[in-house]
């Protein structure tokens, strides 16, 4: 089954970039193909870890950007 | 203005009509994602903040000069601006001499922590060091696909276009990246 559901399609499925028809074929394959299911579980676990990563810039940078916008606003927008 | 329910394109329209708060909302929506991407690209907090600022200043200038013509593609559009600035940085950086001692110690990695107002960066550093442990083991092309897909929210077609490869190559790189990350988590006992 892993040959009919390509590994590239499995990646597209995990990231939600696949048609509904293809998705249902993959879902069906996952219930009957242990090798495919094992790969799927591995990929999903790594993806979940990556989704946890989120960094935040300092407020100073945000203020600099907003100040730039305010101080360089086109004349017609200034009251 | 109920800006949180408005689309990016509507916020752009309001901003160009003189509504400064619309820019604040756009920034609020996308700053963390773009910053994470830039940081994972350059792996330096100070540089990442500079590049984030440069990205949004460029975005502001381009918006005002009418260069954003795409519909419902604001994030991919600013992602491309950030990506190009990162590439420029990388090209510059490759030419710049690094100040590294004989045992490979990067002097600038210490100097960053003596900057004023850097207390927030200590937590940032602790968190990002775990991120780096995972991602730095990946080959460059795999790391690139990971950050473009996860932190810039580009789809694989857009990634392929941006990085000049076909979509199957981009998908293959992501698959190998995920498999390699899983192995790293197991063998090095690293979790985020």
XYZ file of N, CA, C and O in Angstrom, chain B residues 5-91:
348
model
N -11.308 40.576 13.303
C -12.128 39.752 12.408
C -11.899 40.117 10.936
O -12.458 39.470 10.063
N -11.127 41.138 10.694
C -10.920 41.576 9.312
C -9.810 40.774 8.636
O -8.863 40.340 9.285
N -9.938 40.612 7.318
C -8.901 39.898 6.571
C -7.651 40.772 6.472
O -7.715 41.997 6.654
N -6.543 40.148 6.147
C -5.298 40.903 5.959
C -5.486 41.973 4.879
O -5.029 43.111 5.028
N -6.144 41.581 3.797
C -6.299 42.528 2.687
C -7.146 43.738 3.085
O -6.886 44.864 2.656
N -8.159 43.490 3.917
C -8.994 44.607 4.380
C -8.168 45.537 5.276
O -8.286 46.765 5.194
N -7.320 44.919 6.103
C -6.461 45.734 6.968
C -5.476 46.564 6.134
O -5.203 47.723 6.456
N -4.982 45.970 5.060
C -4.082 46.712 4.165
C -4.832 47.912 3.585
O -4.304 49.039 3.550
N -6.041 47.655 3.158
C -6.866 48.717 2.568
C -7.082 49.853 3.587
O -6.929 51.037 3.255
N -7.410 49.469 4.825
C -7.633 50.479 5.872
C -6.345 51.247 6.181
O -6.349 52.462 6.370
N -5.248 50.517 6.216
C -3.962 51.159 6.499
C -3.638 52.197 5.429
O -3.228 53.332 5.743
N -3.848 51.814 4.184
C -3.538 52.737 3.087
C -4.492 53.928 3.067
O -4.182 54.978 2.494
N -5.638 53.759 3.733
C -6.587 54.885 3.838
C -6.247 55.765 5.049
O -6.992 56.707 5.344
N -5.176 55.425 5.759
C -4.738 56.283 6.857
C -4.997 55.730 8.249
O -4.732 56.401 9.247
N -5.513 54.488 8.335
C -5.820 53.885 9.632
C -4.575 53.175 10.182
O -4.310 52.020 9.854
N -3.819 53.868 11.016
C -2.555 53.318 11.518
C -2.755 52.052 12.344
O -1.903 51.161 12.353
N -3.895 51.962 13.060
C -4.108 50.792 13.915
C -4.206 49.502 13.100
O -3.986 48.404 13.612
N -4.537 49.637 11.816
C -4.614 48.444 10.959
C -3.226 47.825 10.800
O -3.082 46.593 10.754
N -2.211 48.664 10.752
C -0.839 48.148 10.671
C -0.486 47.417 11.970
O 0.151 46.360 11.942
N -0.921 47.985 13.101
C -0.683 47.340 14.386
C -1.260 45.935 14.419
O -0.630 45.004 14.910
N -2.454 45.774 13.873
C -3.088 44.457 13.858
C -2.345 43.497 12.918
O -2.131 42.323 13.251
N -1.940 44.008 11.756
C -1.178 43.157 10.833
C 0.132 42.687 11.479
O 0.525 41.524 11.352
N 0.778 43.617 12.169
C 2.026 43.288 12.867
C 1.771 42.232 13.936
O 2.509 41.254 14.054
N 0.735 42.473 14.716
C 0.379 41.560 15.792
C 0.111 40.148 15.277
O 0.510 39.163 15.869
N -0.540 40.077 14.134
C -0.876 38.791 13.537
C 0.343 38.017 13.058
O 0.410 36.807 13.174
N 1.286 38.727 12.476
C 2.345 38.029 11.738
C 3.749 38.157 12.314
O 4.653 37.483 11.851
N 3.942 39.032 13.313
C 5.305 39.302 13.787
C 6.013 38.054 14.333
O 7.185 37.824 14.025
N 5.305 37.237 15.130
C 5.963 36.074 15.752
C 6.384 35.047 14.696
O 7.465 34.476 14.760
N 5.476 34.834 13.772
C 5.759 33.863 12.718
C 6.965 34.295 11.879
O 7.894 33.527 11.623
N 6.957 35.565 11.455
C 8.055 36.066 10.624
C 9.358 36.107 11.427
O 10.428 35.744 10.924
N 9.234 36.527 12.686
C 10.432 36.608 13.528
C 11.039 35.218 13.747
O 12.266 35.039 13.666
N 10.184 34.232 14.017
C 10.672 32.866 14.222
C 11.387 32.376 12.970
O 12.473 31.799 13.039
N 10.778 32.640 11.836
C 11.404 32.240 10.571
C 12.778 32.886 10.418
O 13.769 32.225 10.129
N 12.815 34.208 10.615
C 14.080 34.923 10.415
C 15.125 34.419 11.414
O 16.280 34.190 11.061
N 14.685 34.232 12.668
C 15.635 33.767 13.680
C 16.217 32.408 13.288
O 17.426 32.178 13.382
N 15.342 31.501 12.845
C 15.818 30.167 12.487
C 16.720 30.206 11.258
O 17.525 29.321 11.042
N 16.569 31.247 10.486
C 17.432 31.404 9.316
C 18.810 31.911 9.738
O 19.826 31.357 9.362
N 18.828 33.001 10.520
C 20.123 33.625 10.836
C 20.695 33.170 12.180
O 21.878 33.324 12.432
N 19.837 32.642 13.043
C 20.230 32.099 14.346
C 20.977 33.103 15.218
O 21.981 32.821 15.837
N 20.464 34.319 15.205
C 21.048 35.379 16.027
C 19.928 36.355 16.383
O 19.294 36.919 15.489
N 19.692 36.530 17.679
C 18.556 37.341 18.130
C 18.639 38.777 17.633
O 17.655 39.330 17.137
N 19.819 39.378 17.779
C 19.990 40.780 17.393
C 19.757 40.953 15.883
O 19.028 41.850 15.453
N 20.364 40.091 15.102
C 20.203 40.167 13.636
C 18.749 39.909 13.250
O 18.206 40.579 12.365
N 18.119 38.940 13.926
C 16.725 38.613 13.595
C 15.819 39.816 13.842
O 14.916 40.096 13.048
N 16.071 40.537 14.928
C 15.232 41.712 15.203
C 15.487 42.811 14.164
O 14.553 43.474 13.713
N 16.756 42.983 13.789
C 17.068 43.973 12.740
C 16.376 43.611 11.428
O 15.805 44.467 10.750
N 16.446 42.320 11.081
C 15.850 41.895 9.807
C 14.327 41.959 9.844
O 13.689 42.251 8.837
N 13.756 41.708 11.024
C 12.295 41.835 11.152
C 11.877 43.288 10.920
O 10.925 43.578 10.185
N 12.622 44.190 11.555
C 12.326 45.625 11.392
C 12.478 46.039 9.931
O 11.622 46.717 9.368
N 13.560 45.571 9.324
C 13.811 45.901 7.914
C 12.695 45.350 7.025
O 12.255 46.006 6.078
N 12.235 44.145 7.351
C 11.158 43.513 6.569
C 9.903 44.381 6.598
O 9.323 44.702 5.551
N 9.489 44.779 7.792
C 8.229 45.524 7.890
C 8.361 46.946 7.348
O 7.393 47.497 6.819
N 9.544 47.517 7.460
C 9.731 48.849 6.870
C 9.625 48.747 5.345
O 8.992 49.584 4.688
N 10.205 47.694 4.805
C 10.106 47.480 3.360
C 8.645 47.237 2.965
O 8.180 47.731 1.931
N 7.948 46.469 3.778
C 6.535 46.179 3.512
C 5.726 47.475 3.513
O 4.897 47.707 2.621
N 5.969 48.333 4.487
C 5.260 49.621 4.566
C 5.521 50.438 3.297
O 4.600 50.959 2.671
N 6.786 50.521 2.908
C 7.137 51.305 1.711
C 6.485 50.725 0.459
O 5.993 51.455 -0.403
N 6.501 49.395 0.360
C 5.920 48.750 -0.825
C 4.396 48.927 -0.847
O 3.814 49.148 -1.905
N 3.768 48.827 0.324
C 2.316 49.033 0.377
C 1.972 50.429 -0.107
O 1.063 50.627 -0.910
N 2.724 51.395 0.396
C 2.426 52.792 0.043
C 2.690 53.094 -1.427
O 2.094 54.006 -1.985
N 3.612 52.345 -2.017
C 3.870 52.610 -3.434
C 3.026 51.701 -4.333
O 3.274 51.602 -5.535
N 2.048 51.008 -3.728
C 1.092 50.223 -4.515
C 1.653 48.929 -5.055
O 1.138 48.396 -6.044
N 2.705 48.403 -4.410
C 3.335 47.193 -4.950
C 2.713 45.897 -4.436
O 3.128 44.816 -4.837
N 1.732 46.006 -3.537
C 1.031 44.786 -3.111
C -0.240 44.680 -3.936
O -1.202 45.398 -3.715
N -0.217 43.786 -4.908
C -1.360 43.645 -5.819
C -2.043 42.297 -5.668
O -3.055 42.038 -6.317
N -1.478 41.429 -4.797
C -2.014 40.080 -4.730
C -3.223 40.026 -3.802
O -3.310 40.801 -2.861
N -4.125 39.114 -4.075
C -5.325 39.004 -3.249
C -5.193 37.838 -2.282
O -4.846 36.732 -2.690
N -5.495 38.099 -1.022
C -5.447 37.063 0.020
C -4.099 36.363 0.107
O -4.010 35.177 0.374
N -3.049 37.109 -0.182
C -1.713 36.505 -0.174
C -0.761 37.361 0.632
O 0.424 37.432 0.319
N -1.279 38.032 1.635
C -0.425 38.969 2.361
C 0.738 38.255 3.059
O 1.887 38.683 2.954
N 0.432 37.159 3.771
C 1.509 36.461 4.480
C 2.572 35.902 3.527
O 3.766 36.141 3.748
N 2.165 35.172 2.460
C 3.206 34.739 1.514
C 3.998 35.911 0.935
O 5.202 35.797 0.692
N 3.328 37.044 0.751
C 4.001 38.219 0.187
C 5.054 38.763 1.161
O 6.202 38.978 0.779
N 4.672 38.964 2.430
C 5.683 39.480 3.376
C 6.750 38.405 3.643
O 7.896 38.728 3.930
N 6.341 37.140 3.506
C 7.324 36.065 3.672
C 8.419 36.171 2.618
O 9.595 35.964 2.911
N 8.006 36.515 1.409
C 8.995 36.652 0.338
C 9.931 37.830 0.604
O 11.121 37.758 0.339
N 9.356 38.919 1.148
C 10.195 40.084 1.491
C 11.221 39.656 2.542
O 12.431 39.936 2.409
N 10.766 38.951 3.582
C 11.669 38.501 4.650
C 12.706 37.523 4.097
O 13.900 37.607 4.424
N 12.253 36.623 3.260
C 13.155 35.619 2.672
C 14.269 36.308 1.887
O 15.454 35.987 2.043
N 13.903 37.285 1.057
C 14.912 37.980 0.251
C 15.909 38.726 1.133
O 17.105 38.749 0.844
N 15.410 39.321 2.219
C 16.326 40.020 3.130
C 17.259 39.024 3.829
O 18.428 39.324 4.060
N 16.718 37.855 4.150
C 17.553 36.819 4.775
C 18.645 36.349 3.802
O 19.791 36.141 4.202
N 18.266 36.187 2.551
C 19.247 35.766 1.543
C 20.336 36.837 1.401
O 21.534 36.533 1.352
N 19.916 38.111 1.359
C 20.890 39.212 1.285
C 21.822 39.175 2.480
O 23.037 39.361 2.356
N 21.231 38.945 3.669
C 22.031 38.883 4.896
C 23.051 37.752 4.794
O 24.223 37.905 5.121
N 22.583 36.607 4.328
C 23.441 35.428 4.228
C 24.615 35.704 3.293
O 25.760 35.359 3.594
N 24.320 36.374 2.176
C 25.390 36.686 1.217
C 26.398 37.644 1.837
O 27.605 37.499 1.668
